[in-house]
Amino acid sequence: AQKITQTQPGMFVQEKEAVTLDCTYDTSDQSYGLFWYKQPSSGEMIFLIYQGSYDEQNATEGRYSLNFQKARKSANLVISASQLGDSAMYFCAMSFTGANSKLTFGKGITLSVRP
Amino acid sequence: EAGVAQSPRYKIIEKRQSVAFWCNPISGHATLYWYQQILGQGPKLLIQFQNNGVVDDSQLPKDRFSAERLKGVDSTLKIQPAKLEDSAVYLCASAHYWVGNGYTFGSGTRLTVV
C-alpha cells in the first residue's frame, strides 16, 4: 500500500528566504506521480507542482521546485523567496495511473512566513 | 474554464440528522472524487467515480454515507444519520482520465455536527 510521510513540525521562514518542506513516500509501483498542494486558511486546495516517477529532471513552477530523489523515495518542495502569502498548510500527495488514480495525502506541514 | 462547484459552503446540523452535499465538476472531467478532511489531517478519499460508475468506495462508511453521480456529471454525497465524528471538510475534485498534471478541487463544504 502507498504511504506519504510528512513529519516536520510547524515550519517558520523569514520573508524572502527559501524553505524546504520534506516528503517521503513508500510504494512498490514503478509508475506514479507526486504532487504538492497548498491549503490556505480559507480551505481550498491549490495545486502547486507535479513530478512523474519517470521524469529525469526535477519539476519547477515559478518559485516552487521539487527536489526528487527516487532512490531515497523523497520529494521535497522548495519554495524560493518566501512571501507572506505563502503561509498555509502544505500537503504532499501521490497517485497512480489507471483506476487507482486517487490522491493519497500526507498529514501536511504548516508553514508560517515572518515579515 | 469554470472550476469545481460545491454547495453548501458551510453546514451545521445536530447529530442523527441527515445532510447532503452537491458537486458539479469541470465540464468533460470523467473522474470525480469525494474526500473527507478532518481538522489537522490530510484529505482521505471517500469515493471515486469514473463517469457514473464507482471505482473505489472502500473507505466510505456505507452504513451512513451514500453517494451518486447521475448521468456522469453532478454528484451528491449524503450522510444519514450524522455523528459528531463526521465534522470535517468535504472536498470534491475532478480530473481527466490521466491526472498527471493535477486535479481540480472545489472550495469544500465545512460540516459541523453538534
JSON list of C-alpha atoms in Angstrom, two decimals:
[
{"chain": "A", "resi": 1, "resn": "ALA", "atom": "CA", "xyz": [0.00, 0.00, 0.00]},
{"chain": "A", "resi": 2, "resn": "GLN", "atom": "CA", "xyz": [1.18, 3.50, -0.74]},
{"chain": "A", "resi": 3, "resn": "LYS", "atom": "CA", "xyz": [2.05, 5.92, 2.03]},
{"chain": "A", "resi": 4, "resn": "ILE", "atom": "CA", "xyz": [3.11, 9.55, 2.27]},
{"chain": "A", "resi": 5, "resn": "THR", "atom": "CA", "xyz": [5.07, 10.76, 5.29]},
{"chain": "A", "resi": 6, "resn": "GLN", "atom": "CA", "xyz": [5.41, 14.38, 6.35]},
{"chain": "A", "resi": 7, "resn": "THR", "atom": "CA", "xyz": [7.00, 14.59, 9.79]},
{"chain": "A", "resi": 8, "resn": "GLN", "atom": "CA", "xyz": [8.19, 18.17, 10.14]},
{"chain": "A", "resi": 9, "resn": "PRO", "atom": "CA", "xyz": [6.55, 20.20, 12.88]},
{"chain": "A", "resi": 10, "resn": "GLY", "atom": "CA", "xyz": [5.31, 23.66, 12.04]},
{"chain": "A", "resi": 11, "resn": "MET", "atom": "CA", "xyz": [7.87, 25.48, 9.91]},
{"chain": "A", "resi": 12, "resn": "PHE", "atom": "CA", "xyz": [8.85, 29.13, 10.11]},
{"chain": "A", "resi": 13, "resn": "VAL", "atom": "CA", "xyz": [10.72, 31.12, 7.49]},
{"chain": "A", "resi": 14, "resn": "GLN", "atom": "CA", "xyz": [11.71, 34.73, 7.12]},
{"chain": "A", "resi": 15, "resn": "GLU", "atom": "CA", "xyz": [10.18, 36.61, 4.23]},
{"chain": "A", "resi": 16, "resn": "LYS", "atom": "CA", "xyz": [12.33, 36.47, 1.05]},
{"chain": "A", "resi": 17, "resn": "GLU", "atom": "CA", "xyz": [14.25, 33.41, 2.26]},
{"chain": "A", "resi": 18, "resn": "ALA", "atom": "CA", "xyz": [13.99, 29.90, 0.83]},
{"chain": "A", "resi": 19, "resn": "VAL", "atom": "CA", "xyz": [12.41, 26.98, 2.67]},
{"chain": "A", "resi": 20, "resn": "THR", "atom": "CA", "xyz": [12.31, 23.22, 2.11]},
{"chain": "A", "resi": 21, "resn": "LEU", "atom": "CA", "xyz": [9.32, 21.10, 3.08]},
{"chain": "A", "resi": 22, "resn": "ASP", "atom": "CA", "xyz": [10.08, 17.40, 3.42]},
{"chain": "A", "resi": 23, "resn": "CYS", "atom": "CA", "xyz": [8.12, 14.49, 1.99]},
{"chain": "A", "resi": 24, "resn": "THR", "atom": "CA", "xyz": [8.94, 10.81, 1.80]},
{"chain": "A", "resi": 25, "resn": "TYR", "atom": "CA", "xyz": [6.82, 8.16, 0.17]},
{"chain": "A", "resi": 26, "resn": "ASP", "atom": "CA", "xyz": [6.52, 4.43, 0.01]},
{"chain": "A", "resi": 27, "resn": "THR", "atom": "CA", "xyz": [5.32, 2.37, -2.91]},
{"chain": "A", "resi": 28, "resn": "SER", "atom": "CA", "xyz": [6.35, -0.73, -4.80]},
{"chain": "A", "resi": 29, "resn": "ASP", "atom": "CA", "xyz": [4.95, 0.60, -8.08]},
{"chain": "A", "resi": 30, "resn": "GLN", "atom": "CA", "xyz": [7.35, 1.95, -10.69]},
{"chain": "A", "resi": 31, "resn": "SER", "atom": "CA", "xyz": [4.91, 4.40, -12.28]},
{"chain": "A", "resi": 32, "resn": "TYR", "atom": "CA", "xyz": [3.47, 7.07, -10.03]},
{"chain": "A", "resi": 33, "resn": "GLY", "atom": "CA", "xyz": [3.03, 10.80, -9.68]},
{"chain": "A", "resi": 34, "resn": "LEU", "atom": "CA", "xyz": [3.92, 13.09, -6.80]},
{"chain": "A", "resi": 35, "resn": "PHE", "atom": "CA", "xyz": [2.09, 16.31, -6.06]},
{"chain": "A", "resi": 36, "resn": "TRP", "atom": "CA", "xyz": [2.29, 19.25, -3.71]},
{"chain": "A", "resi": 37, "resn": "TYR", "atom": "CA", "xyz": [-0.79, 21.22, -2.72]},
{"chain": "A", "resi": 38, "resn": "LYS", "atom": "CA", "xyz": [-1.21, 24.41, -0.73]},
{"chain": "A", "resi": 39, "resn": "GLN", "atom": "CA", "xyz": [-4.20, 24.88, 1.55]},
{"chain": "A", "resi": 40, "resn": "PRO", "atom": "CA", "xyz": [-4.62, 28.39, 2.99]},
{"chain": "A", "resi": 41, "resn": "SER", "atom": "CA", "xyz": [-6.89, 29.08, 5.93]},
{"chain": "A", "resi": 42, "resn": "SER", "atom": "CA", "xyz": [-9.80, 29.60, 3.53]},
{"chain": "A", "resi": 43, "resn": "GLY", "atom": "CA", "xyz": [-9.72, 25.86, 2.86]},
{"chain": "A", "resi": 44, "resn": "GLU", "atom": "CA", "xyz": [-9.31, 25.50, -0.89]},
{"chain": "A", "resi": 45, "resn": "MET", "atom": "CA", "xyz": [-6.73, 23.03, -2.17]},
{"chain": "A", "resi": 46, "resn": "ILE", "atom": "CA", "xyz": [-4.35, 24.70, -4.62]},
{"chain": "A", "resi": 47, "resn": "PHE", "atom": "CA", "xyz": [-2.18, 22.60, -6.94]},
{"chain": "A", "resi": 48, "resn": "LEU", "atom": "CA", "xyz": [1.46, 23.70, -6.90]},
{"chain": "A", "resi": 49, "resn": "ILE", "atom": "CA", "xyz": [3.66, 21.20, -8.68]},
{"chain": "A", "resi": 50, "resn": "TYR", "atom": "CA", "xyz": [3.80, 17.68, -10.13]},
{"chain": "A", "resi": 51, "resn": "GLN", "atom": "CA", "xyz": [6.63, 15.18, -10.63]},
{"chain": "A", "resi": 52, "resn": "GLY", "atom": "CA", "xyz": [6.27, 11.95, -12.58]},
{"chain": "A", "resi": 53, "resn": "SER", "atom": "CA", "xyz": [8.30, 8.97, -11.46]},
{"chain": "A", "resi": 54, "resn": "TYR", "atom": "CA", "xyz": [9.96, 8.69, -14.86]},
{"chain": "A", "resi": 55, "resn": "ASP", "atom": "CA", "xyz": [10.74, 12.37, -15.18]},
{"chain": "A", "resi": 56, "resn": "GLU", "atom": "CA", "xyz": [14.51, 12.76, -15.23]},
{"chain": "A", "resi": 57, "resn": "GLN", "atom": "CA", "xyz": [14.55, 16.42, -14.31]},
{"chain": "A", "resi": 58, "resn": "ASN", "atom": "CA", "xyz": [13.19, 17.99, -11.18]},
{"chain": "A", "resi": 59, "resn": "ALA", "atom": "CA", "xyz": [9.93, 19.85, -11.73]},
{"chain": "A", "resi": 60, "resn": "THR", "atom": "CA", "xyz": [9.82, 23.62, -11.37]},
{"chain": "A", "resi": 61, "resn": "GLU", "atom": "CA", "xyz": [6.88, 26.03, -11.36]},
{"chain": "A", "resi": 62, "resn": "GLY", "atom": "CA", "xyz": [7.84, 29.64, -10.74]},
{"chain": "A", "resi": 63, "resn": "ARG", "atom": "CA", "xyz": [9.08, 29.89, -7.15]},
{"chain": "A", "resi": 64, "resn": "TYR", "atom": "CA", "xyz": [8.34, 26.22, -6.50]},
{"chain": "A", "resi": 65, "resn": "SER", "atom": "CA", "xyz": [10.68, 23.36, -7.26]},
{"chain": "A", "resi": 66, "resn": "LEU", "atom": "CA", "xyz": [10.51, 19.72, -6.36]},
{"chain": "A", "resi": 67, "resn": "ASN", "atom": "CA", "xyz": [13.70, 18.01, -5.23]},
{"chain": "A", "resi": 68, "resn": "PHE", "atom": "CA", "xyz": [13.00, 14.45, -6.42]},
{"chain": "A", "resi": 69, "resn": "GLN", "atom": "CA", "xyz": [15.33, 11.73, -5.15]},
{"chain": "A", "resi": 70, "resn": "LYS", "atom": "CA", "xyz": [13.88, 8.49, -6.40]},
{"chain": "A", "resi": 71, "resn": "ALA", "atom": "CA", "xyz": [16.31, 6.11, -4.70]},
{"chain": "A", "resi": 72, "resn": "ARG", "atom": "CA", "xyz": [15.63, 7.73, -1.35]},
{"chain": "A", "resi": 73, "resn": "LYS", "atom": "CA", "xyz": [11.90, 7.98, -2.12]},
{"chain": "A", "resi": 74, "resn": "SER", "atom": "CA", "xyz": [11.79, 11.64, -1.24]},
{"chain": "A", "resi": 75, "resn": "ALA", "atom": "CA", "xyz": [10.02, 14.54, -2.96]},
{"chain": "A", "resi": 76, "resn": "ASN", "atom": "CA", "xyz": [10.82, 17.71, -1.07]},
{"chain": "A", "resi": 77, "resn": "LEU", "atom": "CA", "xyz": [9.22, 21.03, -2.01]},
{"chain": "A", "resi": 78, "resn": "VAL", "atom": "CA", "xyz": [11.49, 24.06, -2.18]},
{"chain": "A", "resi": 79, "resn": "ILE", "atom": "CA", "xyz": [9.91, 27.50, -2.06]},
{"chain": "A", "resi": 80, "resn": "SER", "atom": "CA", "xyz": [12.28, 30.28, -3.02]},
{"chain": "A", "resi": 81, "resn": "ALA", "atom": "CA", "xyz": [11.90, 33.92, -1.98]},
{"chain": "A", "resi": 82, "resn": "SER", "atom": "CA", "xyz": [9.10, 33.26, 0.52]},
{"chain": "A", "resi": 83, "resn": "GLN", "atom": "CA", "xyz": [6.20, 35.68, 0.62]},
{"chain": "A", "resi": 84, "resn": "LEU", "atom": "CA", "xyz": [3.72, 36.41, 3.39]},
{"chain": "A", "resi": 85, "resn": "GLY", "atom": "CA", "xyz": [1.00, 34.82, 1.24]},
{"chain": "A", "resi": 86, "resn": "ASP", "atom": "CA", "xyz": [2.87, 31.51, 1.36]},
{"chain": "A", "resi": 87, "resn": "SER", "atom": "CA", "xyz": [1.70, 31.00, 4.95]},
{"chain": "A", "resi": 88, "resn": "ALA", "atom": "CA", "xyz": [-0.55, 27.93, 4.70]},
{"chain": "A", "resi": 89, "resn": "MET", "atom": "CA", "xyz": [-0.74, 24.15, 5.10]},
{"chain": "A", "resi": 90, "resn": "TYR", "atom": "CA", "xyz": [1.23, 22.19, 2.52]},
{"chain": "A", "resi": 91, "resn": "PHE", "atom": "CA", "xyz": [0.35, 18.66, 1.54]},
{"chain": "A", "resi": 92, "resn": "CYS", "atom": "CA", "xyz": [2.40, 16.11, -0.35]},
{"chain": "A", "resi": 93, "resn": "ALA", "atom": "CA", "xyz": [0.38, 13.52, -2.27]},
{"chain": "A", "resi": 94, "resn": "MET", "atom": "CA", "xyz": [0.84, 10.55, -4.58]},
{"chain": "A", "resi": 95, "resn": "SER", "atom": "CA", "xyz": [-1.26, 8.90, -7.25]},
{"chain": "A", "resi": 96, "resn": "PHE", "atom": "CA", "xyz": [-1.02, 6.21, -9.90]},
{"chain": "A", "resi": 97, "resn": "THR", "atom": "CA", "xyz": [-2.30, 5.71, -13.41]},
{"chain": "A", "resi": 98, "resn": "GLY", "atom": "CA", "xyz": [-5.47, 3.96, -14.37]},
{"chain": "A", "resi": 99, "resn": "ALA", "atom": "CA", "xyz": [-8.23, 3.12, -11.95]},
{"chain": "A", "resi": 100, "resn": "ASN", "atom": "CA", "xyz": [-6.03, 3.69, -8.91]},
{"chain": "A", "resi": 101, "resn": "SER", "atom": "CA", "xyz": [-5.77, 7.40, -9.61]},
{"chain": "A", "resi": 102, "resn": "LYS", "atom": "CA", "xyz": [-6.90, 8.70, -6.25]},
{"chain": "A", "resi": 103, "resn": "LEU", "atom": "CA", "xyz": [-4.57, 11.03, -4.38]},
{"chain": "A", "resi": 104, "resn": "THR", "atom": "CA", "xyz": [-3.07, 9.71, -1.15]},
{"chain": "A", "resi": 105, "resn": "PHE", "atom": "CA", "xyz": [-2.10, 12.62, 1.08]},
{"chain": "A", "resi": 106, "resn": "GLY", "atom": "CA", "xyz": [0.36, 13.11, 3.89]},
{"chain": "A", "resi": 107, "resn": "LYS", "atom": "CA", "xyz": [-0.78, 14.80, 7.07]},
{"chain": "A", "resi": 108, "resn": "GLY", "atom": "CA", "xyz": [0.59, 18.17, 5.97]},
{"chain": "A", "resi": 109, "resn": "ILE", "atom": "CA", "xyz": [3.02, 20.79, 7.19]},
{"chain": "A", "resi": 110, "resn": "THR", "atom": "CA", "xyz": [2.13, 24.25, 8.47]},
{"chain": "A", "resi": 111, "resn": "LEU", "atom": "CA", "xyz": [4.35, 26.99, 7.06]},
{"chain": "A", "resi": 112, "resn": "SER", "atom": "CA", "xyz": [4.43, 30.45, 8.61]},
{"chain": "A", "resi": 113, "resn": "VAL", "atom": "CA", "xyz": [6.26, 33.27, 6.86]},
{"chain": "A", "resi": 114, "resn": "ARG", "atom": "CA", "xyz": [7.57, 36.02, 9.14]},
{"chain": "A", "resi": 115, "resn": "PRO", "atom": "CA", "xyz": [7.84, 39.61, 7.91]},
{"chain": "B", "resi": 1, "resn": "GLU", "atom": "CA", "xyz": [-12.82, 27.37, -17.58]},
{"chain": "B", "resi": 2, "resn": "ALA", "atom": "CA", "xyz": [-15.21, 27.20, -14.65]},
{"chain": "B", "resi": 3, "resn": "GLY", "atom": "CA", "xyz": [-13.90, 25.42, -11.58]},
{"chain": "B", "resi": 4, "resn": "VAL", "atom": "CA", "xyz": [-15.40, 22.65, -9.48]},
{"chain": "B", "resi": 5, "resn": "ALA", "atom": "CA", "xyz": [-18.53, 23.96, -7.79]},
{"chain": "B", "resi": 6, "resn": "GLN", "atom": "CA", "xyz": [-19.61, 22.75, -4.36]},
{"chain": "B", "resi": 7, "resn": "SER", "atom": "CA", "xyz": [-22.51, 23.67, -2.14]},
{"chain": "B", "resi": 8, "resn": "PRO", "atom": "CA", "xyz": [-23.29, 24.47, 0.54]},
{"chain": "B", "resi": 9, "resn": "ARG", "atom": "CA", "xyz": [-20.13, 26.18, 1.76]},
{"chain": "B", "resi": 10, "resn": "TYR", "atom": "CA", "xyz": [-20.98, 25.62, 5.41]},
{"chain": "B", "resi": 11, "resn": "LYS", "atom": "CA", "xyz": [-23.46, 23.40, 7.24]},
{"chain": "B", "resi": 12, "resn": "ILE", "atom": "CA", "xyz": [-24.27, 22.91, 10.90]},
{"chain": "B", "resi": 13, "resn": "ILE", "atom": "CA", "xyz": [-26.53, 20.04, 11.91]},
{"chain": "B", "resi": 14, "resn": "GLU", "atom": "CA", "xyz": [-27.38, 18.10, 15.02]},
{"chain": "B", "resi": 15, "resn": "LYS", "atom": "CA", "xyz": [-26.22, 14.52, 15.41]},
{"chain": "B", "resi": 16, "resn": "ARG", "atom": "CA", "xyz": [-28.58, 11.94, 13.94]},
{"chain": "B", "resi": 17, "resn": "GLN", "atom": "CA", "xyz": [-29.81, 14.42, 11.35]},
{"chain": "B", "resi": 18, "resn": "SER", "atom": "CA", "xyz": [-29.16, 13.95, 7.64]},
{"chain": "B", "resi": 19, "resn": "VAL", "atom": "CA", "xyz": [-27.23, 16.21, 5.28]},
{"chain": "B", "resi": 20, "resn": "ALA", "atom": "CA", "xyz": [-26.40, 16.29, 1.58]},
{"chain": "B", "resi": 21, "resn": "PHE", "atom": "CA", "xyz": [-23.58, 17.92, -0.34]},
{"chain": "B", "resi": 22, "resn": "TRP", "atom": "CA", "xyz": [-23.52, 18.73, -4.04]},
{"chain": "B", "resi": 23, "resn": "CYS", "atom": "CA", "xyz": [-20.65, 18.87, -6.50]},
{"chain": "B", "resi": 24, "resn": "ASN", "atom": "CA", "xyz": [-20.51, 19.98, -10.13]},
{"chain": "B", "resi": 25, "resn": "PRO", "atom": "CA", "xyz": [-17.17, 19.03, -11.72]},
{"chain": "B", "resi": 26, "resn": "ILE", "atom": "CA", "xyz": [-15.32, 20.70, -14.56]},
{"chain": "B", "resi": 27, "resn": "SER", "atom": "CA", "xyz": [-17.03, 20.02, -17.85]},
{"chain": "B", "resi": 28, "resn": "GLY", "atom": "CA", "xyz": [-15.59, 16.96, -19.55]},
{"chain": "B", "resi": 29, "resn": "HIS", "atom": "CA", "xyz": [-13.86, 15.57, -16.47]},
{"chain": "B", "resi": 30, "resn": "ALA", "atom": "CA", "xyz": [-14.77, 11.90, -16.30]},
{"chain": "B", "resi": 31, "resn": "THR", "atom": "CA", "xyz": [-13.31, 11.23, -12.86]},
{"chain": "B", "resi": 32, "resn": "LEU", "atom": "CA", "xyz": [-14.84, 12.66, -9.70]},
{"chain": "B", "resi": 33, "resn": "TYR", "atom": "CA", "xyz": [-13.63, 12.20, -6.14]},
{"chain": "B", "resi": 34, "resn": "TRP", "atom": "CA", "xyz": [-15.07, 12.95, -2.73]},
{"chain": "B", "resi": 35, "resn": "TYR", "atom": "CA", "xyz": [-12.57, 13.46, 0.09]},
{"chain": "B", "resi": 36, "resn": "GLN", "atom": "CA", "xyz": [-13.10, 13.91, 3.82]},
{"chain": "B", "resi": 37, "resn": "GLN", "atom": "CA", "xyz": [-10.64, 16.18, 5.62]},
{"chain": "B", "resi": 38, "resn": "ILE", "atom": "CA", "xyz": [-10.77, 16.13, 9.40]},
{"chain": "B", "resi": 39, "resn": "LEU", "atom": "CA", "xyz": [-9.15, 19.12, 11.10]},
{"chain": "B", "resi": 40, "resn": "GLY", "atom": "CA", "xyz": [-5.38, 18.78, 11.26]},
{"chain": "B", "resi": 41, "resn": "GLN", "atom": "CA", "xyz": [-5.23, 15.85, 8.84]},
{"chain": "B", "resi": 42, "resn": "GLY", "atom": "CA", "xyz": [-4.76, 15.33, 5.13]},
{"chain": "B", "resi": 43, "resn": "PRO", "atom": "CA", "xyz": [-7.78, 14.58, 2.95]},
{"chain": "B", "resi": 44, "resn": "LYS", "atom": "CA", "xyz": [-8.92, 10.97, 2.81]},
{"chain": "B", "resi": 45, "resn": "LEU", "atom": "CA", "xyz": [-10.73, 9.51, -0.19]},
{"chain": "B", "resi": 46, "resn": "LEU", "atom": "CA", "xyz": [-14.33, 8.50, 0.43]},
{"chain": "B", "resi": 47, "resn": "ILE", "atom": "CA", "xyz": [-15.39, 7.55, -3.09]},
{"chain": "B", "resi": 48, "resn": "GLN", "atom": "CA", "xyz": [-14.15, 7.76, -6.67]},
{"chain": "B", "resi": 49, "resn": "PHE", "atom": "CA", "xyz": [-16.41, 7.79, -9.74]},
{"chain": "B", "resi": 50, "resn": "GLN", "atom": "CA", "xyz": [-15.44, 7.19, -13.34]},
{"chain": "B", "resi": 51, "resn": "ASN", "atom": "CA", "xyz": [-18.30, 8.68, -15.35]},
{"chain": "B", "resi": 52, "resn": "ASN", "atom": "CA", "xyz": [-21.30, 7.39, -13.36]},
{"chain": "B", "resi": 53, "resn": "GLY", "atom": "CA", "xyz": [-19.66, 4.18, -12.13]},
{"chain": "B", "resi": 54, "resn": "VAL", "atom": "CA", "xyz": [-18.00, 3.68, -8.76]},
{"chain": "B", "resi": 55, "resn": "VAL", "atom": "CA", "xyz": [-14.28, 2.83, -8.97]},
{"chain": "B", "resi": 56, "resn": "ASP", "atom": "CA", "xyz": [-13.33, 2.90, -5.29]},
{"chain": "B", "resi": 57, "resn": "ASP", "atom": "CA", "xyz": [-15.59, 3.22, -2.25]},
{"chain": "B", "resi": 58, "resn": "SER", "atom": "CA", "xyz": [-13.52, 1.09, 0.10]},
{"chain": "B", "resi": 59, "resn": "GLN", "atom": "CA", "xyz": [-13.27, 3.83, 2.74]},
{"chain": "B", "resi": 60, "resn": "LEU", "atom": "CA", "xyz": [-16.86, 5.02, 2.55]},
{"chain": "B", "resi": 61, "resn": "PRO", "atom": "CA", "xyz": [-18.79, 4.21, 5.75]},
{"chain": "B", "resi": 62, "resn": "LYS", "atom": "CA", "xyz": [-21.65, 2.66, 3.86]},
{"chain": "B", "resi": 63, "resn": "ASP", "atom": "CA", "xyz": [-23.91, 2.29, 6.90]},
{"chain": "B", "resi": 64, "resn": "ARG", "atom": "CA", "xyz": [-24.35, 6.06, 6.94]},
{"chain": "B", "resi": 65, "resn": "PHE", "atom": "CA", "xyz": [-22.73, 7.56, 3.84]},
{"chain": "B", "resi": 66, "resn": "SER", "atom": "CA", "xyz": [-24.01, 7.29, 0.29]},
{"chain": "B", "resi": 67, "resn": "ALA", "atom": "CA", "xyz": [-23.04, 8.97, -2.96]},
{"chain": "B", "resi": 68, "resn": "GLU", "atom": "CA", "xyz": [-24.28, 9.03, -6.51]},
{"chain": "B", "resi": 69, "resn": "ARG", "atom": "CA", "xyz": [-23.27, 10.57, -9.79]},
{"chain": "B", "resi": 70, "resn": "LEU", "atom": "CA", "xyz": [-26.20, 10.62, -12.11]},
{"chain": "B", "resi": 71, "resn": "LYS", "atom": "CA", "xyz": [-25.51, 10.91, -15.85]},
{"chain": "B", "resi": 72, "resn": "GLY", "atom": "CA", "xyz": [-21.79, 11.10, -15.14]},
{"chain": "B", "resi": 73, "resn": "VAL", "atom": "CA", "xyz": [-21.85, 14.81, -14.27]},
{"chain": "B", "resi": 74, "resn": "ASP", "atom": "CA", "xyz": [-23.08, 16.20, -10.93]},
{"chain": "B", "resi": 75, "resn": "SER", "atom": "CA", "xyz": [-22.64, 14.24, -7.74]},
{"chain": "B", "resi": 76, "resn": "THR", "atom": "CA", "xyz": [-24.23, 14.25, -4.31]},
{"chain": "B", "resi": 77, "resn": "LEU", "atom": "CA", "xyz": [-22.83, 12.90, -1.06]},
{"chain": "B", "resi": 78, "resn": "LYS", "atom": "CA", "xyz": [-25.26, 12.13, 1.76]},
{"chain": "B", "resi": 79, "resn": "ILE", "atom": "CA", "xyz": [-24.79, 11.36, 5.43]},
{"chain": "B", "resi": 80, "resn": "GLN", "atom": "CA", "xyz": [-27.66, 9.79, 7.34]},
{"chain": "B", "resi": 81, "resn": "PRO", "atom": "CA", "xyz": [-27.60, 9.79, 10.32]},
{"chain": "B", "resi": 82, "resn": "ALA", "atom": "CA", "xyz": [-24.70, 12.10, 11.11]},
{"chain": "B", "resi": 83, "resn": "LYS", "atom": "CA", "xyz": [-22.33, 11.52, 14.00]},
{"chain": "B", "resi": 84, "resn": "LEU", "atom": "CA", "xyz": [-20.12, 14.00, 15.84]},
{"chain": "B", "resi": 85, "resn": "GLU", "atom": "CA", "xyz": [-17.01, 12.48, 14.23]},
{"chain": "B", "resi": 86, "resn": "ASP", "atom": "CA", "xyz": [-18.37, 13.38, 10.78]},
{"chain": "B", "resi": 87, "resn": "SER", "atom": "CA", "xyz": [-17.44, 17.00, 11.45]},
{"chain": "B", "resi": 88, "resn": "ALA", "atom": "CA", "xyz": [-14.96, 17.75, 8.68]},
{"chain": "B", "resi": 89, "resn": "VAL", "atom": "CA", "xyz": [-14.45, 19.49, 5.38]},
{"chain": "B", "resi": 90, "resn": "TYR", "atom": "CA", "xyz": [-15.82, 17.53, 2.42]},
{"chain": "B", "resi": 91, "resn": "LEU", "atom": "CA", "xyz": [-13.85, 18.20, -0.73]},
{"chain": "B", "resi": 92, "resn": "CYS", "atom": "CA", "xyz": [-14.90, 17.33, -4.24]},
{"chain": "B", "resi": 93, "resn": "ALA", "atom": "CA", "xyz": [-12.30, 17.05, -7.02]},
{"chain": "B", "resi": 94, "resn": "SER", "atom": "CA", "xyz": [-12.43, 16.20, -10.70]},
{"chain": "B", "resi": 95, "resn": "ALA", "atom": "CA", "xyz": [-9.81, 15.21, -13.26]},
{"chain": "B", "resi": 96, "resn": "HIS", "atom": "CA", "xyz": [-9.25, 13.98, -16.79]},
{"chain": "B", "resi": 97, "resn": "TYR", "atom": "CA", "xyz": [-8.57, 10.28, -17.25]},
{"chain": "B", "resi": 98, "resn": "TRP", "atom": "CA", "xyz": [-4.84, 10.88, -16.77]},
{"chain": "B", "resi": 99, "resn": "VAL", "atom": "CA", "xyz": [-4.17, 13.10, -13.80]},
{"chain": "B", "resi": 100, "resn": "GLY", "atom": "CA", "xyz": [-0.54, 13.76, -14.45]},
{"chain": "B", "resi": 101, "resn": "ASN", "atom": "CA", "xyz": [-0.85, 17.48, -14.01]},
{"chain": "B", "resi": 102, "resn": "GLY", "atom": "CA", "xyz": [-3.14, 17.57, -11.06]},
{"chain": "B", "resi": 103, "resn": "TYR", "atom": "CA", "xyz": [-6.71, 17.51, -10.03]},
{"chain": "B", "resi": 104, "resn": "THR", "atom": "CA", "xyz": [-9.01, 20.47, -9.54]},
{"chain": "B", "resi": 105, "resn": "PHE", "atom": "CA", "xyz": [-10.61, 20.80, -6.13]},
{"chain": "B", "resi": 106, "resn": "GLY", "atom": "CA", "xyz": [-13.75, 22.62, -5.16]},
{"chain": "B", "resi": 107, "resn": "SER", "atom": "CA", "xyz": [-13.83, 25.02, -2.22]},
{"chain": "B", "resi": 108, "resn": "GLY", "atom": "CA", "xyz": [-15.25, 22.33, 0.03]},
{"chain": "B", "resi": 109, "resn": "THR", "atom": "CA", "xyz": [-18.17, 22.08, 2.43]},
{"chain": "B", "resi": 110, "resn": "ARG", "atom": "CA", "xyz": [-17.38, 22.57, 6.10]},
{"chain": "B", "resi": 111, "resn": "LEU", "atom": "CA", "xyz": [-19.70, 20.36, 8.14]},
{"chain": "B", "resi": 112, "resn": "THR", "atom": "CA", "xyz": [-20.14, 20.79, 11.88]},
{"chain": "B", "resi": 113, "resn": "VAL", "atom": "CA", "xyz": [-22.17, 18.17, 13.75]},
{"chain": "B", "resi": 114, "resn": "VAL", "atom": "CA", "xyz": [-23.29, 19.27, 17.21]}
]
